[in-house]
Amino acid sequence: SIDAGAPDLSRSGKIVVRRERRGHGGKTVTVIDGLKLGGAQLESVARILRKALGCGSRVEDGRVVLQGDLATAVATWLGAHGAARVIVGN
């Protein structure tokens, strides 16, 4: 099911999903990089993922940052929303 209001990701090209701990108070976060979207669309992706995955999310420096280790779930979600190339790092 495509979420209402989810931006079309088919034009985003390569999207990188990775886990980070450094600089997040020792907590693991999942970072989505390479979404070629404007601020409002990034916010909407963050909001939809927050609901879909039941986690905290925010937009930071043009990237979507999700609380927790969600790389696999995020990659699946992105693929379901038209992202052609999703690379899961570390």
Short mmCIF file of C-alpha atoms in Angstrom, two decimals:
data_model
loop_
_atom_site.label_atom_id
_atom_site.label_comp_id
_atom_site.label_asym_id
_atom_site.label_seq_id
_atom_site.Cartn_x
_atom_site.Cartn_y
_atom_site.Cartn_z
CA SER A 1 0.00 0.00 0.00
CA ILE A 2 1.41 3.34 -1.04
CA ASP A 3 1.09 5.84 1.80
CA ALA A 4 -1.00 8.91 1.08
CA GLY A 5 1.26 11.87 0.43
CA ALA A 6 4.47 9.86 0.10
CA PRO A 7 6.70 11.50 -2.51
CA ASP A 8 7.58 9.56 -5.63
CA LEU A 9 11.12 8.27 -5.12
CA SER A 10 11.66 6.87 -8.60
CA ARG A 11 13.75 9.91 -9.63
CA SER A 12 16.01 9.89 -6.59
CA GLY A 13 18.75 7.76 -8.13
CA LYS A 14 21.04 6.18 -5.56
CA ILE A 15 19.74 6.29 -2.00
CA VAL A 16 22.07 5.25 0.80
CA VAL A 17 20.69 3.85 4.05
CA ARG A 18 23.16 3.40 6.88
CA ARG A 19 23.46 3.08 10.63
CA GLU A 20 25.33 5.66 12.68
CA ARG A 21 26.20 5.87 16.34
CA ARG A 22 28.82 8.60 16.43
CA GLY A 23 27.41 11.96 17.44
CA HIS A 24 24.02 10.62 18.51
CA GLY A 25 24.69 10.16 22.21
CA GLY A 26 25.70 6.53 21.77
CA LYS A 27 22.31 5.64 20.34
CA THR A 28 22.04 3.91 17.00
CA VAL A 29 20.22 5.85 14.30
CA THR A 30 19.41 4.98 10.71
CA VAL A 31 20.29 7.68 8.17
CA ILE A 32 18.72 7.99 4.71
CA ASP A 33 20.96 9.94 2.36
CA GLY A 34 20.50 10.87 -1.30
CA LEU A 35 16.78 11.61 -1.36
CA LYS A 36 16.59 14.33 -3.96
CA LEU A 37 13.62 16.04 -2.33
CA GLY A 38 12.81 19.49 -1.03
CA GLY A 39 12.47 20.28 2.66
CA ALA A 40 8.71 19.80 2.85
CA GLN A 41 8.93 16.46 1.04
CA LEU A 42 11.75 15.30 3.31
CA GLU A 43 9.59 16.21 6.31
CA SER A 44 6.73 14.21 4.84
CA VAL A 45 8.99 11.15 4.28
CA ALA A 46 10.20 11.48 7.90
CA ARG A 47 6.61 11.72 9.15
CA ILE A 48 5.37 8.75 7.11
CA LEU A 49 8.31 6.57 8.18
CA ARG A 50 7.76 7.61 11.79
CA LYS A 51 4.22 6.25 11.54
CA ALA A 52 5.07 3.23 9.41
CA LEU A 53 7.94 2.04 11.59
CA GLY A 54 6.87 3.40 14.97
CA CYS A 55 10.08 5.30 15.63
CA GLY A 56 11.30 8.84 16.13
CA SER A 57 12.46 10.67 13.01
CA ARG A 58 13.78 14.05 11.98
CA VAL A 59 15.30 15.85 9.04
CA GLU A 60 18.91 16.95 9.52
CA ASP A 61 21.18 18.47 6.84
CA GLY A 62 18.98 17.20 4.01
CA ARG A 63 18.98 13.66 5.37
CA VAL A 64 16.25 11.76 7.16
CA VAL A 65 17.41 10.42 10.53
CA LEU A 66 15.41 7.66 12.24
CA GLN A 67 15.91 6.50 15.81
CA GLY A 68 16.96 2.88 16.04
CA ASP A 69 18.51 0.24 13.81
CA LEU A 70 15.97 0.14 10.99
CA ALA A 71 18.12 -0.15 7.87
CA THR A 72 16.41 -3.31 6.57
CA ALA A 73 12.88 -2.01 7.15
CA VAL A 74 13.76 1.36 5.62
CA ALA A 75 15.32 -0.24 2.51
CA THR A 76 12.17 -2.33 2.04
CA TRP A 77 9.92 0.71 2.46
CA LEU A 78 11.97 2.79 0.00
CA GLY A 79 11.84 -0.01 -2.58
CA ALA A 80 8.06 -0.23 -2.19
CA HIS A 81 7.84 3.51 -2.90
CA GLY A 82 9.70 3.43 -6.18
CA ALA A 83 13.32 3.90 -5.15
CA ALA A 84 15.32 2.14 -7.84
CA ARG A 85 18.73 1.86 -6.16
CA VAL A 86 18.89 1.51 -2.39
CA ILE A 87 22.30 0.77 -0.93
CA VAL A 88 22.47 -0.38 2.68
CA GLY A 89 25.80 0.55 4.22
CA ASN A 90 27.51 -0.74 7.41
#
